[in-house]
Tab-separated table of C-alpha atoms in Angstrom:
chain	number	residue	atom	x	y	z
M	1	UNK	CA	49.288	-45.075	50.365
M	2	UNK	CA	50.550	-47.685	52.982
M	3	UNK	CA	48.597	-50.615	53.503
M	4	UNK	CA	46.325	-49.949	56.206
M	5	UNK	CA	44.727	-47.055	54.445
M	6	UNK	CA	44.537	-49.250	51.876
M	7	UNK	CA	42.463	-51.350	54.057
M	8	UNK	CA	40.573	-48.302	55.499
M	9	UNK	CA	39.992	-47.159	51.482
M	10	UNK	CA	38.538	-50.711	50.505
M	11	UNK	CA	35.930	-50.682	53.135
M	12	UNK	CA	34.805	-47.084	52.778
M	13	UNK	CA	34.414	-47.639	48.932
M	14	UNK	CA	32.553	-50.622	49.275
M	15	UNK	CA	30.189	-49.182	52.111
M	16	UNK	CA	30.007	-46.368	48.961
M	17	UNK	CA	28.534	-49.016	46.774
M	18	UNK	CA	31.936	-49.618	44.836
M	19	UNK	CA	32.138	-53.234	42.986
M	20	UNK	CA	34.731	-55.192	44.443
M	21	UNK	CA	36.152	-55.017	40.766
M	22	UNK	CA	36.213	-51.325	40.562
M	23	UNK	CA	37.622	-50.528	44.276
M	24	UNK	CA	40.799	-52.407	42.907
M	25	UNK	CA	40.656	-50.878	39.527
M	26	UNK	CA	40.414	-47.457	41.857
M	27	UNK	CA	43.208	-48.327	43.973
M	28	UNK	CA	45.383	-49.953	41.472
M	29	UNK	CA	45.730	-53.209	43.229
M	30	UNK	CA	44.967	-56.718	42.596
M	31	UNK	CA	41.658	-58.421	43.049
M	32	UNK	CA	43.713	-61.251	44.902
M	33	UNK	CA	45.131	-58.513	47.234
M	34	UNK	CA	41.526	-57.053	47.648
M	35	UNK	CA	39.982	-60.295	48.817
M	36	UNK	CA	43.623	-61.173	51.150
M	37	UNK	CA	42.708	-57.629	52.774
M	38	UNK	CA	38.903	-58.298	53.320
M	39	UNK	CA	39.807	-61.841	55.112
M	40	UNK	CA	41.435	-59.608	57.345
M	41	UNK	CA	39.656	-58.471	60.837
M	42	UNK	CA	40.956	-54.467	61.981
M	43	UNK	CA	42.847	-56.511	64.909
M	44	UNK	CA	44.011	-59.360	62.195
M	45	UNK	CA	45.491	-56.574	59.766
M	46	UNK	CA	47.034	-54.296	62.647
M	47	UNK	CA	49.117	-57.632	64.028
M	48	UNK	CA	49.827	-58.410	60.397
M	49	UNK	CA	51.015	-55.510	59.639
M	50	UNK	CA	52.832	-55.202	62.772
M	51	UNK	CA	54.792	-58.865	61.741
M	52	UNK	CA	55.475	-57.858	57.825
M	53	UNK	CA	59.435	-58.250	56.955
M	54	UNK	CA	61.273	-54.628	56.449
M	55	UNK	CA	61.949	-54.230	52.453
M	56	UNK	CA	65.416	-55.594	51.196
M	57	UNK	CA	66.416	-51.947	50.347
M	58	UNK	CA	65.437	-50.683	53.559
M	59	UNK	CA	68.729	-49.586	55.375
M	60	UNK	CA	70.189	-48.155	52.069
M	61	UNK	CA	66.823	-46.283	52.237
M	62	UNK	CA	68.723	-43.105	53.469
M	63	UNK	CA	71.366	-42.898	50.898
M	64	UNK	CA	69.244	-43.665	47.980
M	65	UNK	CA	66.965	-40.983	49.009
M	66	UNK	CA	70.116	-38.864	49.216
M	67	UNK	CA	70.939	-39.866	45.351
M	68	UNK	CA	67.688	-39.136	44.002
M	69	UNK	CA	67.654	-36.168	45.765
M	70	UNK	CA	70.731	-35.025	44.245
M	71	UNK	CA	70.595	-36.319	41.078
M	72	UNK	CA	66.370	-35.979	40.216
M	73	UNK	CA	67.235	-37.726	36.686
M	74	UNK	CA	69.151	-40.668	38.216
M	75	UNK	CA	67.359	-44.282	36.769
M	76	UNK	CA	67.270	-47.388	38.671
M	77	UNK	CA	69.418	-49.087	37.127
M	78	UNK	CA	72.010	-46.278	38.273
M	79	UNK	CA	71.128	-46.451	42.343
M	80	UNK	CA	71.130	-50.328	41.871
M	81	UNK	CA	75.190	-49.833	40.034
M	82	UNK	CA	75.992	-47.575	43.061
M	83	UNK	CA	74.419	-50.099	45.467
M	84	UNK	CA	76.559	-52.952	44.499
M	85	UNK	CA	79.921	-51.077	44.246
M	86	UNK	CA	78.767	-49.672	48.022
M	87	UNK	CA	77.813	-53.471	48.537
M	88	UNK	CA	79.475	-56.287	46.870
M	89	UNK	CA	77.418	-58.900	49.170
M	90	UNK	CA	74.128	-57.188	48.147
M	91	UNK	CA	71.667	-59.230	45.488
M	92	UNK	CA	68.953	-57.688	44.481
M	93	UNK	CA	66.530	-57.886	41.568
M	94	UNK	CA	66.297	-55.220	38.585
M	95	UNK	CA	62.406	-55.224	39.027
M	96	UNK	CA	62.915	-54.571	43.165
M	97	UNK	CA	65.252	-51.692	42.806
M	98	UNK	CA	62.833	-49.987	39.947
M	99	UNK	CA	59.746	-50.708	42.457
M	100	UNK	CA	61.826	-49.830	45.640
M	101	UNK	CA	62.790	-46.392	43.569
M	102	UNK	CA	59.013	-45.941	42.298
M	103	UNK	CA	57.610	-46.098	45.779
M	104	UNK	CA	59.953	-43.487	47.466
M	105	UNK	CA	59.573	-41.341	44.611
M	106	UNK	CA	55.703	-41.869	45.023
M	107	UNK	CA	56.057	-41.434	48.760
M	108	UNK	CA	58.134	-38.273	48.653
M	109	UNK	CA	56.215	-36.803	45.697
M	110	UNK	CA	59.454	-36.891	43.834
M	111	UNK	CA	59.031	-37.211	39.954
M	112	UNK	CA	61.968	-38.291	37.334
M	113	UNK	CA	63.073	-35.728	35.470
M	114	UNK	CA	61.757	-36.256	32.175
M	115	UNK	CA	64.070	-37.283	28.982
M	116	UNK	CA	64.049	-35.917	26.151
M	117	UNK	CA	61.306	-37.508	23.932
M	118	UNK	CA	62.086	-38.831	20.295
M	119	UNK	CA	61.303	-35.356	18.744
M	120	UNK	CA	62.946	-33.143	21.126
M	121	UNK	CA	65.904	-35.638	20.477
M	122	UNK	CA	65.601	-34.562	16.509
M	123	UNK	CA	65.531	-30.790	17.377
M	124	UNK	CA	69.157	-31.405	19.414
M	125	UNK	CA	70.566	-33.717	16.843
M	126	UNK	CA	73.892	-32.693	15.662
């Protein structure tokens, strides 16, 4: 969900009768973030949104959707390894290649292919 229908979602939940508590419980975000969006005017929030910085990953967007989409299993900490052998210059966070990985996985409906779990691990022991 980008953030204007976030900001769409907040106000039809709370013209629903939703708690201000329990329309960011619902849309998994932060009270703080909830109260930064209501101080917001529809014109404020469009121009805001219109000035907000492109993500640090953004033009490697492209071939990290290419890796995940070739590799459904890849972590992370993988596409971050392949980013800075593509990239020396590049510095980036652990925590902002996991989130930047989350959201186009989110976005694309893409799921990780799951491990195998600590019993299924016992079954394939040697």
């Amino acid at each position: 969900m980008d953030k204007w229908e976030v900001y769409m979602e907040i106000y039809q939940l709370l013209k629903q009768g939703f708690s201000k508590v329990a329309v960011a419980k619902k849309l998994n975000i932060s009270r703080t973030t909830l109260y930064h969006y209501l101080q917001r005017s529809p014109e404020e929030m469009t121009r805001w949104l219109a000035s907000t910085k492109q993500r640090k990953l953004d033009p490697y967007r492209d071939m990290i959707l290419q890796w995940i989409q070739k590799h459904p299993d890849i972590s992370a900490s993988q596409i971050q390894d392949w980013l800075e052998e593509r990239d020396p210059n590049l510095s980036v966070g652990e925590s902002t290649v996991r989130q930047y990985v989350r959201h186009l996985r989110e976005e694309w409906k893409w799921t990780s292919v799951n491990r195998l779990d600590s019993q299924n691990r016992e079954n394939y022991a040697i």
